Amino acid sequence: MNTGHHSSQETRMPAINPARCRPNGLRVLDLYCCAGGAGTGYADAGFEVVGVDIRPQPRYPFEFIRADALEVLADRSFLAEFDLIHTSPPCQRYTQAQRIHGNDHPDLLPPTRTLLQASGLPWVIENVPGAPMRPDLILCGSMFPELRDGPYGIKRHRWFEFAEPPALLTPPCHHPPRVVSVFGHGGHIYHGVAQWRRVMGIDWMNRDELAEAIPPAYTRYIGEAIAEQLPGKQDRAA
């Protein structure tokens, strides 16, 4: 792989999910990857995953490159090694906390979309409700029965925009009677990082990483649908 201006960090072996699909011959570039919530979902769907983040991510469970996501998106020869690009630009600018506190955060979603559109590859943007994007798909933790901890569950809406929206039947959203909020430092009802891990379906992140993550169930759901529409490497070589 030609990393060019990109610098690599040691790769960690991902934990094996017994329900993980067989490898599908497809590679996904996971930009603004943080600690790997989205990437793990794509791995569970059968993708080979490479993550990119400008900050070190010592718990990222796949091949990791420390680099600026926008610079990577401008590198066409590097992008040619992938079948799909997933992006999760920083969401702080679009959150309710930002509207309350008025802190200054970078607006990276528009330039990310511009470069994605020029890439010629299938792509996904994920962000919080209210971000400047088209909500082709809205997912919530309450749609996935595995993201429960007894009577507790997670209410975590996320928007997804696609280059070409896949055909998906969105499961119903049923918020549990007892909602676990995963954000910031946990608010006034915080039952500990162990419960956050259970309702997110993530067992390797610390509290701050969980607050920035999405449950892998979201991108497994998306990845399985996209893989149905993309030819595997063996098919393209035929």
mmCIF file of C-alpha atoms in Angstrom:
data_model
loop_
_atom_site.group_PDB
_atom_site.id
_atom_site.type_symbol
_atom_site.label_atom_id
_atom_site.label_comp_id
_atom_site.label_asym_id
_atom_site.label_seq_id
_atom_site.Cartn_x
_atom_site.Cartn_y
_atom_site.Cartn_z
ATOM 1 C CA MET A 1 0.000 0.000 0.000
ATOM 2 C CA ASN A 2 1.370 3.413 -0.921
ATOM 3 C CA THR A 3 0.952 5.473 2.235
ATOM 4 C CA GLY A 4 2.666 8.561 0.788
ATOM 5 C CA HIS A 5 2.135 11.306 3.336
ATOM 6 C CA HIS A 6 0.290 8.942 5.705
ATOM 7 C CA SER A 7 1.959 7.529 8.835
ATOM 8 C CA SER A 8 0.936 4.135 10.232
ATOM 9 C CA GLN A 9 0.342 3.060 13.805
ATOM 10 C CA GLU A 10 0.721 -0.515 15.026
ATOM 11 C CA THR A 11 -2.210 -2.685 14.010
ATOM 12 C CA ARG A 12 -4.176 -4.503 16.711
ATOM 13 C CA MET A 13 -5.973 -7.734 15.970
ATOM 14 C CA PRO A 14 -9.745 -7.257 16.285
ATOM 15 C CA ALA A 15 -11.746 -9.301 18.714
ATOM 16 C CA ILE A 16 -13.516 -12.112 16.905
ATOM 17 C CA ASN A 17 -17.250 -11.753 16.742
ATOM 18 C CA PRO A 18 -18.672 -15.295 16.372
ATOM 19 C CA ALA A 19 -21.537 -13.857 14.298
ATOM 20 C CA ARG A 20 -19.138 -12.118 11.879
ATOM 21 C CA CYS A 21 -19.891 -12.736 8.215
ATOM 22 C CA ARG A 22 -17.437 -14.461 5.916
ATOM 23 C CA PRO A 23 -14.996 -12.046 4.243
ATOM 24 C CA ASN A 24 -16.735 -10.555 1.224
ATOM 25 C CA GLY A 25 -13.629 -9.475 -0.688
ATOM 26 C CA LEU A 26 -14.416 -5.772 -0.191
ATOM 27 C CA ARG A 27 -12.338 -3.084 1.529
ATOM 28 C CA VAL A 28 -13.737 -0.087 3.385
ATOM 29 C CA LEU A 29 -11.828 3.066 4.296
ATOM 30 C CA ASP A 30 -13.047 4.259 7.703
ATOM 31 C CA LEU A 31 -12.317 8.008 7.939
ATOM 32 C CA TYR A 32 -12.495 9.971 11.207
ATOM 33 C CA CYS A 33 -12.468 6.466 12.666
ATOM 34 C CA CYS A 34 -11.972 7.250 16.386
ATOM 35 C CA ALA A 35 -11.782 3.975 18.334
ATOM 36 C CA GLY A 36 -13.559 1.804 15.779
ATOM 37 C CA GLY A 37 -17.293 1.530 16.426
ATOM 38 C CA ALA A 38 -18.203 2.002 12.761
ATOM 39 C CA GLY A 39 -15.249 -0.035 11.518
ATOM 40 C CA THR A 40 -16.184 -3.015 13.663
ATOM 41 C CA GLY A 41 -19.671 -3.079 12.175
ATOM 42 C CA TYR A 42 -18.233 -3.221 8.653
ATOM 43 C CA ALA A 43 -15.841 -6.001 9.717
ATOM 44 C CA ASP A 44 -18.817 -7.907 11.121
ATOM 45 C CA ALA A 45 -20.448 -7.481 7.686
ATOM 46 C CA GLY A 46 -17.407 -9.085 6.016
ATOM 47 C CA PHE A 47 -15.321 -6.055 4.969
ATOM 48 C CA GLU A 48 -11.582 -5.604 5.379
ATOM 49 C CA VAL A 49 -11.250 -2.327 7.315
ATOM 50 C CA VAL A 50 -8.577 0.384 7.297
ATOM 51 C CA GLY A 51 -9.059 3.315 9.670
ATOM 52 C CA VAL A 52 -7.782 6.898 9.443
ATOM 53 C CA ASP A 53 -7.802 9.530 12.170
ATOM 54 C CA ILE A 54 -5.716 12.613 12.854
ATOM 55 C CA ARG A 55 -5.360 11.574 16.508
ATOM 56 C CA PRO A 56 -3.659 8.409 17.782
ATOM 57 C CA GLN A 57 -6.186 5.629 18.348
ATOM 58 C CA PRO A 58 -4.434 2.953 20.416
ATOM 59 C CA ARG A 59 -7.572 0.835 20.768
ATOM 60 C CA TYR A 60 -8.593 0.892 17.097
ATOM 61 C CA PRO A 61 -8.937 -2.831 16.315
ATOM 62 C CA PHE A 62 -7.882 -2.834 12.635
ATOM 63 C CA GLU A 63 -5.157 -1.464 10.409
ATOM 64 C CA PHE A 64 -4.761 2.201 11.340
ATOM 65 C CA ILE A 65 -3.212 5.194 9.593
ATOM 66 C CA ARG A 66 -2.692 8.430 11.432
ATOM 67 C CA ALA A 67 -3.398 11.178 8.919
ATOM 68 C CA ASP A 68 -5.699 14.061 8.004
ATOM 69 C CA ALA A 69 -8.900 12.614 6.529
ATOM 70 C CA LEU A 70 -9.248 15.413 3.951
ATOM 71 C CA GLU A 71 -5.707 14.839 2.695
ATOM 72 C CA VAL A 72 -6.415 11.123 2.393
ATOM 73 C CA LEU A 73 -9.607 11.828 0.435
ATOM 74 C CA ALA A 74 -7.600 13.937 -2.014
ATOM 75 C CA ASP A 75 -5.223 11.014 -2.731
ATOM 76 C CA ARG A 76 -6.919 9.286 -5.666
ATOM 77 C CA SER A 77 -4.271 6.582 -6.051
ATOM 78 C CA PHE A 78 -4.742 5.565 -2.414
ATOM 79 C CA LEU A 79 -8.546 5.615 -2.665
ATOM 80 C CA ALA A 80 -8.330 3.229 -5.631
ATOM 81 C CA GLU A 81 -7.432 0.466 -3.158
ATOM 82 C CA PHE A 82 -10.923 0.589 -1.627
ATOM 83 C CA ASP A 83 -14.479 -0.331 -2.570
ATOM 84 C CA LEU A 84 -16.312 1.899 -0.068
ATOM 85 C CA ILE A 85 -15.576 4.980 2.026
ATOM 86 C CA HIS A 86 -17.251 5.559 5.389
ATOM 87 C CA THR A 87 -16.874 8.950 7.054
ATOM 88 C CA SER A 88 -17.868 10.220 10.497
ATOM 89 C CA PRO A 89 -16.776 13.880 10.531
ATOM 90 C CA PRO A 90 -16.589 15.432 14.014
ATOM 91 C CA CYS A 91 -20.145 16.069 15.196
ATOM 92 C CA GLN A 92 -19.578 18.576 18.013
ATOM 93 C CA ARG A 93 -20.483 21.558 15.819
ATOM 94 C CA TYR A 94 -23.994 20.164 15.256
ATOM 95 C CA THR A 95 -24.902 18.903 18.730
ATOM 96 C CA GLN A 96 -27.352 20.417 21.208
ATOM 97 C CA ALA A 97 -24.419 21.152 23.523
ATOM 98 C CA GLN A 98 -22.869 23.309 20.813
ATOM 99 C CA ARG A 99 -26.097 25.273 20.421
ATOM 100 C CA ILE A 100 -26.222 25.817 24.196
ATOM 101 C CA HIS A 101 -22.563 26.612 24.877
ATOM 102 C CA GLY A 102 -21.559 28.123 21.540
ATOM 103 C CA ASN A 103 -18.102 26.552 21.498
ATOM 104 C CA ASP A 104 -16.100 26.792 18.296
ATOM 105 C CA HIS A 105 -15.726 23.475 16.439
ATOM 106 C CA PRO A 106 -14.543 22.833 12.868
ATOM 107 C CA ASP A 107 -17.144 22.284 10.153
ATOM 108 C CA LEU A 108 -15.590 19.375 8.260
ATOM 109 C CA LEU A 109 -18.715 17.771 6.839
ATOM 110 C CA PRO A 110 -19.135 19.991 3.706
ATOM 111 C CA PRO A 111 -15.513 19.633 2.495
ATOM 112 C CA THR A 112 -15.662 15.923 3.259
ATOM 113 C CA ARG A 113 -18.754 15.532 1.088
ATOM 114 C CA THR A 114 -17.161 17.514 -1.766
ATOM 115 C CA LEU A 115 -14.150 15.184 -1.819
ATOM 116 C CA LEU A 116 -16.332 12.094 -1.509
ATOM 117 C CA GLN A 117 -18.381 13.185 -4.513
ATOM 118 C CA ALA A 118 -15.171 13.593 -6.515
ATOM 119 C CA SER A 119 -13.825 10.178 -5.458
ATOM 120 C CA GLY A 120 -15.983 8.112 -7.808
ATOM 121 C CA LEU A 121 -16.490 5.513 -5.061
ATOM 122 C CA PRO A 122 -19.570 4.552 -3.045
ATOM 123 C CA TRP A 123 -19.556 6.475 0.220
ATOM 124 C CA VAL A 124 -21.378 6.958 3.508
ATOM 125 C CA ILE A 125 -21.504 9.992 5.811
ATOM 126 C CA GLU A 126 -22.635 9.479 9.415
ATOM 127 C CA ASN A 127 -23.484 12.251 11.833
ATOM 128 C CA VAL A 128 -25.910 13.503 14.468
ATOM 129 C CA PRO A 129 -29.458 14.739 13.772
ATOM 130 C CA GLY A 130 -29.356 18.369 12.675
ATOM 131 C CA ALA A 131 -26.060 18.079 10.803
ATOM 132 C CA PRO A 132 -26.040 19.700 7.328
ATOM 133 C CA MET A 133 -26.700 16.507 5.420
ATOM 134 C CA ARG A 134 -29.459 14.511 3.759
ATOM 135 C CA PRO A 135 -30.855 11.884 6.175
ATOM 136 C CA ASP A 136 -31.214 9.009 3.716
ATOM 137 C CA LEU A 137 -31.351 6.633 6.701
ATOM 138 C CA ILE A 138 -31.960 7.230 10.403
ATOM 139 C CA LEU A 139 -30.928 4.535 12.867
ATOM 140 C CA CYS A 140 -31.410 4.292 16.627
ATOM 141 C CA GLY A 141 -30.071 1.830 19.173
ATOM 142 C CA SER A 142 -33.617 0.854 20.089
ATOM 143 C CA MET A 143 -33.988 -0.745 16.627
ATOM 144 C CA PHE A 144 -31.500 -3.472 17.565
ATOM 145 C CA PRO A 145 -32.610 -5.959 20.271
ATOM 146 C CA GLU A 146 -29.008 -6.913 21.054
ATOM 147 C CA LEU A 147 -28.337 -3.390 22.364
ATOM 148 C CA ARG A 148 -30.158 -3.934 25.642
ATOM 149 C CA ASP A 149 -29.097 -4.333 29.249
ATOM 150 C CA GLY A 150 -32.140 -5.828 30.953
ATOM 151 C CA PRO A 151 -34.800 -3.080 31.029
ATOM 152 C CA TYR A 152 -32.232 -0.513 29.867
ATOM 153 C CA GLY A 153 -31.535 0.416 26.281
ATOM 154 C CA ILE A 154 -29.926 3.164 24.267
ATOM 155 C CA LYS A 155 -31.650 5.989 22.426
ATOM 156 C CA ARG A 156 -28.995 7.120 19.951
ATOM 157 C CA HIS A 157 -30.261 8.509 16.655
ATOM 158 C CA ARG A 158 -27.774 8.895 13.840
ATOM 159 C CA TRP A 159 -28.220 10.147 10.300
ATOM 160 C CA PHE A 160 -26.621 8.511 7.263
ATOM 161 C CA GLU A 161 -26.189 10.005 3.811
ATOM 162 C CA PHE A 162 -25.114 7.827 0.878
ATOM 163 C CA ALA A 163 -23.728 8.399 -2.596
ATOM 164 C CA GLU A 164 -26.533 6.058 -3.653
ATOM 165 C CA PRO A 165 -28.866 4.981 -0.835
ATOM 166 C CA PRO A 166 -29.074 1.179 -0.580
ATOM 167 C CA ALA A 167 -32.428 -0.541 -0.517
ATOM 168 C CA LEU A 168 -33.077 -0.941 3.207
ATOM 169 C CA LEU A 169 -36.135 -1.709 5.258
ATOM 170 C CA THR A 170 -35.613 0.389 8.381
ATOM 171 C CA PRO A 171 -36.553 -1.473 11.547
ATOM 172 C CA PRO A 172 -39.009 0.251 13.885
ATOM 173 C CA CYS A 173 -37.684 2.535 16.622
ATOM 174 C CA HIS A 174 -39.006 1.525 20.068
ATOM 175 C CA HIS A 175 -37.390 3.519 22.857
ATOM 176 C CA PRO A 176 -37.097 1.451 26.048
ATOM 177 C CA PRO A 177 -38.736 2.632 29.275
ATOM 178 C CA ARG A 178 -35.283 3.118 30.803
ATOM 179 C CA VAL A 179 -32.919 4.953 28.490
ATOM 180 C CA VAL A 180 -29.153 5.004 28.885
ATOM 181 C CA SER A 181 -27.608 8.229 27.568
ATOM 182 C CA VAL A 182 -24.106 7.837 26.169
ATOM 183 C CA PHE A 183 -22.555 11.280 25.808
ATOM 184 C CA GLY A 184 -19.970 13.524 27.432
ATOM 185 C CA HIS A 185 -19.387 12.425 31.008
ATOM 186 C CA GLY A 186 -22.694 10.605 31.335
ATOM 187 C CA GLY A 187 -24.974 13.326 32.606
ATOM 188 C CA HIS A 188 -26.621 13.022 36.003
ATOM 189 C CA ILE A 189 -27.723 9.410 35.479
ATOM 190 C CA TYR A 190 -24.505 7.493 34.899
ATOM 191 C CA HIS A 191 -24.326 3.816 35.783
ATOM 192 C CA GLY A 192 -20.746 3.305 34.687
ATOM 193 C CA VAL A 193 -18.730 2.440 31.626
ATOM 194 C CA ALA A 194 -19.667 -1.271 31.850
ATOM 195 C CA GLN A 195 -23.308 -0.463 31.158
ATOM 196 C CA TRP A 196 -22.360 1.905 28.325
ATOM 197 C CA ARG A 197 -20.394 -0.930 26.754
ATOM 198 C CA ARG A 198 -23.331 -3.336 27.011
ATOM 199 C CA VAL A 199 -25.903 -1.013 25.437
ATOM 200 C CA MET A 200 -23.480 0.045 22.682
ATOM 201 C CA GLY A 201 -22.338 -3.502 21.854
ATOM 202 C CA ILE A 202 -18.713 -2.391 22.381
ATOM 203 C CA ASP A 203 -16.383 -3.990 24.916
ATOM 204 C CA TRP A 204 -12.983 -2.381 24.256
ATOM 205 C CA MET A 205 -13.510 1.399 24.572
ATOM 206 C CA ASN A 206 -13.176 3.727 27.520
ATOM 207 C CA ARG A 207 -15.847 6.253 28.489
ATOM 208 C CA ASP A 208 -14.630 9.101 26.275
ATOM 209 C CA GLU A 209 -14.296 6.819 23.250
ATOM 210 C CA LEU A 210 -17.790 5.403 23.780
ATOM 211 C CA ALA A 211 -19.223 8.929 23.892
ATOM 212 C CA GLU A 212 -17.911 9.522 20.348
ATOM 213 C CA ALA A 213 -18.819 6.107 18.919
ATOM 214 C CA ILE A 214 -21.766 4.558 17.141
ATOM 215 C CA PRO A 215 -22.823 0.977 17.882
ATOM 216 C CA PRO A 216 -21.259 -1.484 15.413
ATOM 217 C CA ALA A 217 -24.784 -2.840 14.832
ATOM 218 C CA TYR A 218 -25.515 0.258 12.722
ATOM 219 C CA THR A 219 -22.727 -0.260 10.207
ATOM 220 C CA ARG A 220 -23.126 -4.013 10.117
ATOM 221 C CA TYR A 221 -26.728 -3.386 9.025
ATOM 222 C CA ILE A 222 -25.565 -0.868 6.404
ATOM 223 C CA GLY A 223 -22.513 -2.873 5.328
ATOM 224 C CA GLU A 224 -24.487 -6.041 4.647
ATOM 225 C CA ALA A 225 -26.888 -4.091 2.428
ATOM 226 C CA ILE A 226 -24.108 -2.312 0.514
ATOM 227 C CA ALA A 227 -22.129 -5.537 0.031
ATOM 228 C CA GLU A 228 -25.148 -7.029 -1.748
ATOM 229 C CA GLN A 229 -24.835 -4.265 -4.355
ATOM 230 C CA LEU A 230 -21.042 -4.267 -4.796
ATOM 231 C CA PRO A 231 -19.116 -6.936 -6.725
ATOM 232 C CA GLY A 232 -16.382 -8.651 -4.743
ATOM 233 C CA LYS A 233 -12.791 -8.596 -5.916
ATOM 234 C CA GLN A 234 -13.084 -12.042 -7.399
ATOM 235 C CA ASP A 235 -16.095 -10.907 -9.466
ATOM 236 C CA ARG A 236 -14.315 -7.792 -10.740
ATOM 237 C CA ALA A 237 -11.316 -9.863 -11.800
ATOM 238 C CA ALA A 238 -13.471 -12.298 -13.772
#
